[in-house]
Amino acid sequence: MATNLAVDDNLISEALVIGGCNTKKAAVTEALIEYIQRRKQIQITSLFGTIDYDSDYDYKKNRSRT
């Protein structure tokens, strides 16, 4: 999908250097991947304290060695 973006040239230049990317497309793609991963991590942290667990569960008993 072709998309035209107006992006600050200084930001793109810095991203190319820091990321070691050869093209603007590679820099933008890498930045989007990192952005999405970070947002997913933030969503996961909202689950802390909301999941019930069984205090009688014995994880050592359920280990299997193959």
PDB file of N, CA, C and O in Angstrom:
ATOM      1  N   MET A   1       0.848  -1.161   0.000  1.00  0.00           N
ATOM      2  CA  MET A   1       0.000   0.000   0.000  1.00  0.00           C
ATOM      3  C   MET A   1       0.900   1.233   0.000  1.00  0.00           C
ATOM      4  O   MET A   1       1.713   1.433   0.909  1.00  0.00           O
ATOM      5  N   ALA A   2       0.761   2.054  -0.980  1.00  0.00           N
ATOM      6  CA  ALA A   2       1.551   3.273  -1.074  1.00  0.00           C
ATOM      7  C   ALA A   2       0.926   4.342  -0.193  1.00  0.00           C
ATOM      8  O   ALA A   2      -0.273   4.548  -0.194  1.00  0.00           O
ATOM      9  N   THR A   3       1.792   5.017   0.586  1.00  0.00           N
ATOM     10  CA  THR A   3       1.333   6.062   1.489  1.00  0.00           C
ATOM     11  C   THR A   3       2.328   7.209   1.457  1.00  0.00           C
ATOM     12  O   THR A   3       3.537   6.991   1.482  1.00  0.00           O
ATOM     13  N   ASN A   4       1.810   8.403   1.377  1.00  0.00           N
ATOM     14  CA  ASN A   4       2.662   9.588   1.437  1.00  0.00           C
ATOM     15  C   ASN A   4       2.568  10.182   2.833  1.00  0.00           C
ATOM     16  O   ASN A   4       1.474  10.379   3.355  1.00  0.00           O
ATOM     17  N   LEU A   5       3.720  10.451   3.431  1.00  0.00           N
ATOM     18  CA  LEU A   5       3.771  11.019   4.771  1.00  0.00           C
ATOM     19  C   LEU A   5       4.652  12.256   4.774  1.00  0.00           C
ATOM     20  O   LEU A   5       5.687  12.288   4.114  1.00  0.00           O
ATOM     21  N   ALA A   6       4.236  13.236   5.544  1.00  0.00           N
ATOM     22  CA  ALA A   6       5.081  14.405   5.763  1.00  0.00           C
ATOM     23  C   ALA A   6       5.736  14.217   7.129  1.00  0.00           C
ATOM     24  O   ALA A   6       5.115  14.408   8.160  1.00  0.00           O
ATOM     25  N   VAL A   7       7.000  13.785   7.116  1.00  0.00           N
ATOM     26  CA  VAL A   7       7.724  13.483   8.345  1.00  0.00           C
ATOM     27  C   VAL A   7       8.899  14.446   8.457  1.00  0.00           C
ATOM     28  O   VAL A   7       9.571  14.755   7.469  1.00  0.00           O
ATOM     29  N   ASP A   8       9.149  14.896   9.676  1.00  0.00           N
ATOM     30  CA  ASP A   8      10.256  15.805   9.948  1.00  0.00           C
ATOM     31  C   ASP A   8      11.564  15.185   9.448  1.00  0.00           C
ATOM     32  O   ASP A   8      11.932  14.075   9.838  1.00  0.00           O
ATOM     33  N   ASP A   9      12.269  15.907   8.591  1.00  0.00           N
ATOM     34  CA  ASP A   9      13.523  15.399   8.011  1.00  0.00           C
ATOM     35  C   ASP A   9      14.577  15.110   9.075  1.00  0.00           C
ATOM     36  O   ASP A   9      15.353  14.158   8.943  1.00  0.00           O
ATOM     37  N   ASN A  10      14.614  15.924  10.128  1.00  0.00           N
ATOM     38  CA  ASN A  10      15.590  15.693  11.199  1.00  0.00           C
ATOM     39  C   ASN A  10      15.314  14.379  11.919  1.00  0.00           C
ATOM     40  O   ASN A  10      16.241  13.652  12.273  1.00  0.00           O
ATOM     41  N   LEU A  11      14.032  14.077  12.144  1.00  0.00           N
ATOM     42  CA  LEU A  11      13.675  12.817  12.795  1.00  0.00           C
ATOM     43  C   LEU A  11      14.063  11.627  11.929  1.00  0.00           C
ATOM     44  O   LEU A  11      14.613  10.640  12.418  1.00  0.00           O
ATOM     45  N   ILE A  12      13.782  11.703  10.652  1.00  0.00           N
ATOM     46  CA  ILE A  12      14.123  10.611   9.733  1.00  0.00           C
ATOM     47  C   ILE A  12      15.636  10.426   9.684  1.00  0.00           C
ATOM     48  O   ILE A  12      16.142   9.297   9.748  1.00  0.00           O
ATOM     49  N   SER A  13      16.372  11.521   9.587  1.00  0.00           N
ATOM     50  CA  SER A  13      17.837  11.434   9.528  1.00  0.00           C
ATOM     51  C   SER A  13      18.398  10.780  10.787  1.00  0.00           C
ATOM     52  O   SER A  13      19.275   9.912  10.709  1.00  0.00           O
ATOM     53  N   GLU A  14      17.881  11.191  11.942  1.00  0.00           N
ATOM     54  CA  GLU A  14      18.357  10.612  13.196  1.00  0.00           C
ATOM     55  C   GLU A  14      17.998   9.137  13.291  1.00  0.00           C
ATOM     56  O   GLU A  14      18.793   8.317  13.747  1.00  0.00           O
ATOM     57  N   ALA A  15      16.787   8.784  12.854  1.00  0.00           N
ATOM     58  CA  ALA A  15      16.357   7.380  12.879  1.00  0.00           C
ATOM     59  C   ALA A  15      17.227   6.532  11.961  1.00  0.00           C
ATOM     60  O   ALA A  15      17.560   5.386  12.294  1.00  0.00           O
ATOM     61  N   LEU A  16      17.611   7.068  10.820  1.00  0.00           N
ATOM     62  CA  LEU A  16      18.482   6.331   9.900  1.00  0.00           C
ATOM     63  C   LEU A  16      19.838   6.040  10.546  1.00  0.00           C
ATOM     64  O   LEU A  16      20.359   4.931  10.432  1.00  0.00           O
ATOM     65  N   VAL A  17      20.378   7.025  11.241  1.00  0.00           N
ATOM     66  CA  VAL A  17      21.690   6.853  11.876  1.00  0.00           C
ATOM     67  C   VAL A  17      21.595   5.898  13.055  1.00  0.00           C
ATOM     68  O   VAL A  17      22.366   4.934  13.161  1.00  0.00           O
ATOM     69  N   ILE A  18      20.661   6.174  13.953  1.00  0.00           N
ATOM     70  CA  ILE A  18      20.547   5.365  15.174  1.00  0.00           C
ATOM     71  C   ILE A  18      20.160   3.925  14.860  1.00  0.00           C
ATOM     72  O   ILE A  18      20.683   2.988  15.449  1.00  0.00           O
ATOM     73  N   GLY A  19      19.225   3.753  13.930  1.00  0.00           N
ATOM     74  CA  GLY A  19      18.743   2.419  13.597  1.00  0.00           C
ATOM     75  C   GLY A  19      19.642   1.663  12.638  1.00  0.00           C
ATOM     76  O   GLY A  19      19.466   0.459  12.431  1.00  0.00           O
ATOM     77  N   GLY A  20      20.572   2.359  12.037  1.00  0.00           N
ATOM     78  CA  GLY A  20      21.447   1.703  11.069  1.00  0.00           C
ATOM     79  C   GLY A  20      20.704   1.279   9.816  1.00  0.00           C
ATOM     80  O   GLY A  20      21.124   0.339   9.131  1.00  0.00           O
ATOM     81  N   CYS A  21      19.643   1.975   9.510  1.00  0.00           N
ATOM     82  CA  CYS A  21      18.832   1.639   8.330  1.00  0.00           C
ATOM     83  C   CYS A  21      19.412   2.304   7.086  1.00  0.00           C
ATOM     84  O   CYS A  21      20.022   3.370   7.155  1.00  0.00           O
ATOM     85  N   ASN A  22      19.206   1.656   5.950  1.00  0.00           N
ATOM     86  CA  ASN A  22      19.711   2.192   4.688  1.00  0.00           C
ATOM     87  C   ASN A  22      18.688   3.052   3.958  1.00  0.00           C
ATOM     88  O   ASN A  22      19.062   3.853   3.110  1.00  0.00           O
ATOM     89  N   THR A  23      17.409   2.859   4.283  1.00  0.00           N
ATOM     90  CA  THR A  23      16.363   3.602   3.591  1.00  0.00           C
ATOM     91  C   THR A  23      15.384   4.202   4.586  1.00  0.00           C
ATOM     92  O   THR A  23      15.268   3.744   5.722  1.00  0.00           O
ATOM     93  N   LYS A  24      14.671   5.227   4.130  1.00  0.00           N
ATOM     94  CA  LYS A  24      13.644   5.849   4.966  1.00  0.00           C
ATOM     95  C   LYS A  24      12.529   4.846   5.257  1.00  0.00           C
ATOM     96  O   LYS A  24      12.020   4.791   6.369  1.00  0.00           O
ATOM     97  N   LYS A  25      12.205   4.046   4.251  1.00  0.00           N
ATOM     98  CA  LYS A  25      11.147   3.046   4.437  1.00  0.00           C
ATOM     99  C   LYS A  25      11.520   2.065   5.547  1.00  0.00           C
ATOM    100  O   LYS A  25      10.694   1.727   6.401  1.00  0.00           O
ATOM    101  N   ALA A  26      12.763   1.613   5.557  1.00  0.00           N
ATOM    102  CA  ALA A  26      13.211   0.679   6.590  1.00  0.00           C
ATOM    103  C   ALA A  26      13.151   1.317   7.970  1.00  0.00           C
ATOM    104  O   ALA A  26      12.747   0.676   8.942  1.00  0.00           O
ATOM    105  N   ALA A  27      13.539   2.590   8.056  1.00  0.00           N
ATOM    106  CA  ALA A  27      13.506   3.290   9.341  1.00  0.00           C
ATOM    107  C   ALA A  27      12.074   3.440   9.846  1.00  0.00           C
ATOM    108  O   ALA A  27      11.798   3.215  11.028  1.00  0.00           O
ATOM    109  N   VAL A  28      11.161   3.814   8.976  1.00  0.00           N
ATOM    110  CA  VAL A  28       9.761   3.986   9.367  1.00  0.00           C
ATOM    111  C   VAL A  28       9.144   2.639   9.744  1.00  0.00           C
ATOM    112  O   VAL A  28       8.430   2.529  10.748  1.00  0.00           O
ATOM    113  N   THR A  29       9.442   1.606   8.987  1.00  0.00           N
ATOM    114  CA  THR A  29       8.909   0.273   9.289  1.00  0.00           C
ATOM    115  C   THR A  29       9.395  -0.206  10.647  1.00  0.00           C
ATOM    116  O   THR A  29       8.614  -0.702  11.467  1.00  0.00           O
ATOM    117  N   GLU A  30      10.685  -0.047  10.910  1.00  0.00           N
ATOM    118  CA  GLU A  30      11.238  -0.466  12.197  1.00  0.00           C
ATOM    119  C   GLU A  30      10.621   0.335  13.343  1.00  0.00           C
ATOM    120  O   GLU A  30      10.311  -0.212  14.401  1.00  0.00           O
ATOM    121  N   ALA A  31      10.438   1.614  13.137  1.00  0.00           N
ATOM    122  CA  ALA A  31       9.839   2.465  14.169  1.00  0.00           C
ATOM    123  C   ALA A  31       8.400   2.039  14.457  1.00  0.00           C
ATOM    124  O   ALA A  31       7.977   1.997  15.616  1.00  0.00           O
ATOM    125  N   LEU A  32       7.661   1.705  13.423  1.00  0.00           N
ATOM    126  CA  LEU A  32       6.276   1.258  13.620  1.00  0.00           C
ATOM    127  C   LEU A  32       6.220  -0.077  14.360  1.00  0.00           C
ATOM    128  O   LEU A  32       5.373  -0.272  15.235  1.00  0.00           O
ATOM    129  N   ILE A  33       7.113  -0.972  14.036  1.00  0.00           N
ATOM    130  CA  ILE A  33       7.169  -2.265  14.729  1.00  0.00           C
ATOM    131  C   ILE A  33       7.444  -2.051  16.214  1.00  0.00           C
ATOM    132  O   ILE A  33       6.776  -2.622  17.077  1.00  0.00           O
ATOM    133  N   GLU A  34       8.429  -1.216  16.528  1.00  0.00           N
ATOM    134  CA  GLU A  34       8.754  -0.941  17.926  1.00  0.00           C
ATOM    135  C   GLU A  34       7.597  -0.246  18.635  1.00  0.00           C
ATOM    136  O   GLU A  34       7.308  -0.541  19.800  1.00  0.00           O
ATOM    137  N   TYR A  35       6.919   0.657  17.951  1.00  0.00           N
ATOM    138  CA  TYR A  35       5.775   1.374  18.522  1.00  0.00           C
ATOM    139  C   TYR A  35       4.657   0.394  18.886  1.00  0.00           C
ATOM    140  O   TYR A  35       4.102   0.441  19.990  1.00  0.00           O
ATOM    141  N   ILE A  36       4.359  -0.506  17.971  1.00  0.00           N
ATOM    142  CA  ILE A  36       3.296  -1.488  18.199  1.00  0.00           C
ATOM    143  C   ILE A  36       3.664  -2.422  19.338  1.00  0.00           C
ATOM    144  O   ILE A  36       2.853  -2.717  20.222  1.00  0.00           O
ATOM    145  N   GLN A  37       4.911  -2.901  19.376  1.00  0.00           N
ATOM    146  CA  GLN A  37       5.350  -3.778  20.462  1.00  0.00           C
ATOM    147  C   GLN A  37       5.232  -3.088  21.810  1.00  0.00           C
ATOM    148  O   GLN A  37       4.775  -3.680  22.785  1.00  0.00           O
ATOM    149  N   ARG A  38       5.623  -1.835  21.866  1.00  0.00           N
ATOM    150  CA  ARG A  38       5.561  -1.075  23.119  1.00  0.00           C
ATOM    151  C   ARG A  38       4.120  -0.905  23.585  1.00  0.00           C
ATOM    152  O   ARG A  38       3.815  -1.071  24.766  1.00  0.00           O
ATOM    153  N   ARG A  39       3.224  -0.591  22.668  1.00  0.00           N
ATOM    154  CA  ARG A  39       1.818  -0.404  23.026  1.00  0.00           C
ATOM    155  C   ARG A  39       1.199  -1.712  23.514  1.00  0.00           C
ATOM    156  O   ARG A  39       0.384  -1.722  24.434  1.00  0.00           O
ATOM    157  N   LYS A  40       1.590  -2.825  22.917  1.00  0.00           N
ATOM    158  CA  LYS A  40       1.097  -4.128  23.368  1.00  0.00           C
ATOM    159  C   LYS A  40       1.602  -4.440  24.771  1.00  0.00           C
ATOM    160  O   LYS A  40       0.879  -4.998  25.586  1.00  0.00           O
ATOM    161  N   GLN A  41       2.849  -4.081  25.056  1.00  0.00           N
ATOM    162  CA  GLN A  41       3.398  -4.297  26.399  1.00  0.00           C
ATOM    163  C   GLN A  41       2.617  -3.494  27.435  1.00  0.00           C
ATOM    164  O   GLN A  41       2.337  -3.985  28.527  1.00  0.00           O
ATOM    165  N   ILE A  42       2.267  -2.267  27.095  1.00  0.00           N
ATOM    166  CA  ILE A  42       1.489  -1.427  28.005  1.00  0.00           C
ATOM    167  C   ILE A  42       0.123  -2.051  28.266  1.00  0.00           C
ATOM    168  O   ILE A  42      -0.365  -2.059  29.397  1.00  0.00           O
ATOM    169  N   GLN A  43      -0.499  -2.609  27.236  1.00  0.00           N
ATOM    170  CA  GLN A  43      -1.801  -3.257  27.404  1.00  0.00           C
ATOM    171  C   GLN A  43      -1.693  -4.469  28.321  1.00  0.00           C
ATOM    172  O   GLN A  43      -2.578  -4.721  29.129  1.00  0.00           O
ATOM    173  N   ILE A  44      -0.613  -5.215  28.204  1.00  0.00           N
ATOM    174  CA  ILE A  44      -0.425  -6.413  29.029  1.00  0.00           C
ATOM    175  C   ILE A  44      -0.294  -6.030  30.498  1.00  0.00           C
ATOM    176  O   ILE A  44      -0.827  -6.709  31.374  1.00  0.00           O
ATOM    177  N   THR A  45       0.398  -4.940  30.780  1.00  0.00           N
ATOM    178  CA  THR A  45       0.572  -4.545  32.184  1.00  0.00           C
ATOM    179  C   THR A  45      -0.753  -4.208  32.852  1.00  0.00           C
ATOM    180  O   THR A  45      -0.862  -4.286  34.076  1.00  0.00           O
ATOM    181  N   SER A  46      -1.764  -3.875  32.067  1.00  0.00           N
ATOM    182  CA  SER A  46      -3.071  -3.578  32.662  1.00  0.00           C
ATOM    183  C   SER A  46      -3.727  -4.841  33.220  1.00  0.00           C
ATOM    184  O   SER A  46      -4.692  -4.756  33.981  1.00  0.00           O
ATOM    185  N   LEU A  47      -3.214  -6.014  32.865  1.00  0.00           N
ATOM    186  CA  LEU A  47      -3.772  -7.274  33.365  1.00  0.00           C
ATOM    187  C   LEU A  47      -3.254  -7.649  34.743  1.00  0.00           C
ATOM    188  O   LEU A  47      -3.851  -8.486  35.418  1.00  0.00           O
ATOM    189  N   PHE A  48      -2.154  -7.023  35.182  1.00  0.00           N
ATOM    190  CA  PHE A  48      -1.599  -7.357  36.488  1.00  0.00           C
ATOM    191  C   PHE A  48      -2.628  -7.127  37.580  1.00  0.00           C
ATOM    192  O   PHE A  48      -3.276  -6.091  37.647  1.00  0.00           O
ATOM    193  N   GLY A  49      -2.800  -8.133  38.411  1.00  0.00           N
ATOM    194  CA  GLY A  49      -3.741  -8.046  39.513  1.00  0.00           C
ATOM    195  C   GLY A  49      -5.165  -8.398  39.153  1.00  0.00           C
ATOM    196  O   GLY A  49      -6.046  -8.377  40.005  1.00  0.00           O
ATOM    197  N   THR A  50      -5.417  -8.742  37.897  1.00  0.00           N
ATOM    198  CA  THR A  50      -6.784  -9.054  37.477  1.00  0.00           C
ATOM    199  C   THR A  50      -6.996 -10.545  37.238  1.00  0.00           C
ATOM    200  O   THR A  50      -8.129 -10.966  37.031  1.00  0.00           O
ATOM    201  N   ILE A  51      -5.938 -11.323  37.249  1.00  0.00           N
ATOM    202  CA  ILE A  51      -6.043 -12.744  36.963  1.00  0.00           C
ATOM    203  C   ILE A  51      -6.001 -13.526  38.271  1.00  0.00           C
ATOM    204  O   ILE A  51      -5.077 -13.371  39.076  1.00  0.00           O
ATOM    205  N   ASP A  52      -7.018 -14.344  38.493  1.00  0.00           N
ATOM    206  CA  ASP A  52      -7.068 -15.167  39.697  1.00  0.00           C
ATOM    207  C   ASP A  52      -6.186 -16.399  39.515  1.00  0.00           C
ATOM    208  O   ASP A  52      -6.025 -16.906  38.410  1.00  0.00           O
ATOM    209  N   TYR A  53      -5.624 -16.868  40.587  1.00  0.00           N
ATOM    210  CA  TYR A  53      -4.816 -18.073  40.531  1.00  0.00           C
ATOM    211  C   TYR A  53      -5.223 -18.997  41.675  1.00  0.00           C
ATOM    212  O   TYR A  53      -5.815 -18.580  42.663  1.00  0.00           O
ATOM    213  N   ASP A  54      -4.903 -20.250  41.491  1.00  0.00           N
ATOM    214  CA  ASP A  54      -5.237 -21.272  42.488  1.00  0.00           C
ATOM    215  C   ASP A  54      -4.066 -21.398  43.454  1.00  0.00           C
ATOM    216  O   ASP A  54      -2.978 -21.836  43.077  1.00  0.00           O
ATOM    217  N   SER A  55      -4.268 -20.997  44.698  1.00  0.00           N
ATOM    218  CA  SER A  55      -3.179 -21.026  45.675  1.00  0.00           C
ATOM    219  C   SER A  55      -2.758 -22.453  46.028  1.00  0.00           C
ATOM    220  O   SER A  55      -1.677 -22.671  46.565  1.00  0.00           O
ATOM    221  N   ASP A  56      -3.590 -23.459  45.712  1.00  0.00           N
ATOM    222  CA  ASP A  56      -3.258 -24.854  45.996  1.00  0.00           C
ATOM    223  C   ASP A  56      -2.509 -25.528  44.840  1.00  0.00           C
ATOM    224  O   ASP A  56      -2.123 -26.681  44.943  1.00  0.00           O
ATOM    225  N   TYR A  57      -2.330 -24.823  43.732  1.00  0.00           N
ATOM    226  CA  TYR A  57      -1.669 -25.388  42.562  1.00  0.00           C
ATOM    227  C   TYR A  57      -0.208 -25.687  42.886  1.00  0.00           C
ATOM    228  O   TYR A  57       0.516 -24.850  43.421  1.00  0.00           O
ATOM    229  N   ASP A  58       0.224 -26.893  42.558  1.00  0.00           N
ATOM    230  CA  ASP A  58       1.596 -27.311  42.812  1.00  0.00           C
ATOM    231  C   ASP A  58       2.305 -27.475  41.469  1.00  0.00           C
ATOM    232  O   ASP A  58       2.163 -28.485  40.788  1.00  0.00           O
ATOM    233  N   TYR A  59       3.037 -26.433  41.071  1.00  0.00           N
ATOM    234  CA  TYR A  59       3.683 -26.483  39.766  1.00  0.00           C
ATOM    235  C   TYR A  59       4.773 -27.550  39.700  1.00  0.00           C
ATOM    236  O   TYR A  59       5.030 -28.124  38.641  1.00  0.00           O
ATOM    237  N   LYS A  60       5.397 -27.852  40.827  1.00  0.00           N
ATOM    238  CA  LYS A  60       6.441 -28.882  40.811  1.00  0.00           C
ATOM    239  C   LYS A  60       5.845 -30.262  40.538  1.00  0.00           C
ATOM    240  O   LYS A  60       6.440 -31.081  39.852  1.00  0.00           O
ATOM    241  N   LYS A  61       4.663 -30.504  41.055  1.00  0.00           N
ATOM    242  CA  LYS A  61       3.992 -31.794  40.853  1.00  0.00           C
ATOM    243  C   LYS A  61       3.641 -31.996  39.375  1.00  0.00           C
ATOM    244  O   LYS A  61       3.661 -33.127  38.880  1.00  0.00           O
ATOM    245  N   ASN A  62       3.348 -30.922  38.676  1.00  0.00           N
ATOM    246  CA  ASN A  62       2.915 -31.016  37.296  1.00  0.00           C
ATOM    247  C   ASN A  62       4.054 -30.940  36.280  1.00  0.00           C
ATOM    248  O   ASN A  62       3.813 -30.960  35.074  1.00  0.00           O
ATOM    249  N   ARG A  63       5.271 -30.855  36.745  1.00  0.00           N
ATOM    250  CA  ARG A  63       6.418 -30.852  35.815  1.00  0.00           C
ATOM    251  C   ARG A  63       6.577 -32.250  35.225  1.00  0.00           C
ATOM    252  O   ARG A  63       6.366 -33.259  35.878  1.00  0.00           O
ATOM    253  N   SER A  64       6.983 -32.289  33.986  1.00  0.00           N
ATOM    254  CA  SER A  64       7.258 -33.591  33.387  1.00  0.00           C
ATOM    255  C   SER A  64       8.634 -33.537  32.725  1.00  0.00           C
ATOM    256  O   SER A  64       8.988 -32.573  32.084  1.00  0.00           O
ATOM    257  N   ARG A  65       9.364 -34.570  32.936  1.00  0.00           N
ATOM    258  CA  ARG A  65      10.677 -34.655  32.315  1.00  0.00           C
ATOM    259  C   ARG A  65      10.582 -35.674  31.185  1.00  0.00           C
ATOM    260  O   ARG A  65      10.140 -36.788  31.373  1.00  0.00           O
ATOM    261  N   THR A  66      11.041 -35.240  30.040  1.00  0.00           N
ATOM    262  CA  THR A  66      10.997 -36.145  28.882  1.00  0.00           C
ATOM    263  C   THR A  66      12.369 -36.459  28.388  1.00  0.00           C
ATOM    264  O   THR A  66      13.333 -35.860  28.696  1.00  0.00           O
TER     265      THR A  66
END
